[in-house]
Amino acid sequence: MDAARRSLLPTDEAAELLDLVDTLARKELDPLVGGDEDTHTFPREAFRILGRAGLLGLPYSEQYGGAGQPYEVYLQVIEELAKHWLAVGVGVSVHTLSCHGLYNYGTEAQKEQWLPDMLGGELLGAYCLSEPAYGSDAANLVTRAEADGDDYVINGTKAWITHGGEADFYTVLARTGGPGPKGISAFLVDGATPGLSAAQPERKMGMRASTTAQVIFDAARVPAGRRLGAEGQGFELAMQALDAGRLGIAACAVGLGQAALDAAVEYAKTREQFGKPIIEHDGVGFLLADMATRTEMGRAGYLAAARLRDRGLPYSRQAAAAKLFCTDAVMATTVDAVQVLGGYGYTSDFPVERFMREAKVLQIVEGTNQIQRRVIAKHLSRG
């Protein structure tokens, strides 16, 4: 981390935390990323290592086993992880998202019972909102939870679930009432619940080490004590969680963009053409300048939104804007990185080929970038 960026961190503790993340990532993630991505191997042990280091509960209160870090710091940890391995950065963001409902809507008894284990490092979470026919149209989901005595019985299928089949717990949005957003409730579901299963993982363009699968509920019986909030509060919970999750994806995009920029700069300094390093040719230097600008402005954008959140101020529009800008920016940056490396960039011998494949999904997850534009436009129309 350069001195200018370090000087903007809120505390010395935050700087030490980011140094720890960099050290852990170099030791535990860098040796695995290439092989696990090639073989579609889910890095479960890597998440345990990060959890034991206290990195799976950063923005949550120390009272429940978290680290009490502001979102401004937590997101920079996500960025650092994504710079080393996007699948892990996204995975930590998704885990944090999956804890959001319990932390913000659970009763004190629920939080004391489950949060310490969820934040303590041994358990990994997933977030079940999207469905095969209702991706971004979450208000119309059809997975249903029917009250039956002291339980709810859940039936339906969730789609595009990060950690599907690998997670220890799932935050699940299901319909308990009539149509529309007011009929949706949220549940904290144990991954070992009978009737809960995962389909075969999707075969994806990128992030191949990150398991994405449909999660199927076939008469899955969940105790009523695992409902989060009141009946009908699920959609509110989900939208609030997505604002925070979009900042996680923005930070991941900046981390991936930084990795692409670093790889391109290193290559351009050593590759010579026409008697000098190609970085000294304007055609390449200008590409690198644009890549650096997009990366720095993306970081500034997500941090500005995070500071609003940390101060308890509205930040939904800024979160959507950060997610939109950062993910569009990383797509352009990774394409440019491949261009800087030329033919070598198009081969799997260099990581920029993987970076370009990975970048695309960031424009899709946590609400497509078309949805982000819609969110921003709605805020503007309300003044």
Phi, psi and omega in degrees: 000133182285163186297324182296316180293319179300322183294340181270355178291145187291333183214162173295327178300322179295319178296319179295323178297315180292327174296319178299316181298316179298317180295313179299317182296318179295323183278316191258332185260313185305320181291342186259334195302312183298312182292315182293325177293320180294323186260005180058040183265122180287125187274062185302319182294328177299320178293324177296319179297315178296322179296317180294337176275001177086019187262002179259004179221030190302313186273006184256159188298144176297337178303329183249014178100005177276193183247354177063030181273144174295157180299328178304322180277313179307316183293328178288332171294315177301315179302314182297317178297316181294330177297324179275322183199107185300319182302325180283318177301314178296321181298318178293321177298316180294318177301315179298319177299321183289341177271346188299317184297313179297316184296321186263339184237350181285158173286166178299320179296318178298315181296317180294328182284318191247329187298318181305319179290323181292327182265347189281347173118337184274335182257150179234137185251166175219161186235117187251093177242304185296151177228163184306321182260353185223079179283282180278348181267062189295336182294344183249022180299154186242350174304133190239142174240112182259129177294135180213094183066235180269010183233170163243144176250118186257131175227136177148181182229130174257147186236154175061043184268113174295130184075013178302123183087347179251338187288153176269338176210155183229131167270117192242131174260126183216157183274124176248349182228210183285190183292161176088177186295333183284353178263011187252137177233166183241146182222145172260109189250128176294138182295340181267011182297127175302137182095352175260127178213167179239142175284177176300138180302147176293147175265108193253160176296318183219183183047050186288339177278349178267115182288126175234125186207158168290143175245125189251132177247113182240092184055043178284120186265121184237127179302143180300334178291353177261005172286138181258118184077188180279163171301136180091356179268359187297319182293319176302314178301315184295317182292322177296318180296322182293326176303313179292319181296326179295327176292326176298319179291322176300317179295320176300318180297318179294320178298316178295320177298321178296320178297318179295317178298313181301316180295320181291319179295315180301315179295316185292336178283335185254337180279123182251140173216138179056037171086006178204160179302143185293342177296338181275355174271132184303325182301326178270316182302321180292324175300315180295322178297318178295320179298316180295320180296314179300319182293314181292321180290325175297316178299315179299323182293313182289328178291324177298318178294320180297323180292326173298314180300316181297334180267005178074021181261157177301139182215011184301313180296318181292326177294317178297319180294320179295316179298316180298307184294311186296322183281325172295321181296317183290329176298314179295321183293319180289326174298316179295324179298317176300319180297319180298320181279351178063224181301324179296326180295339182271359180254158179280003175289340179238146187287345185295334175298317177292320179302318182293320178294322182289326186300326187301320185295334182292339175281354186248316187289160181055036183095120180301163180291341172292322176295321178298319177297323178295317178300313181297316181298320179297319177297319180294324182292334179275354181076000000 
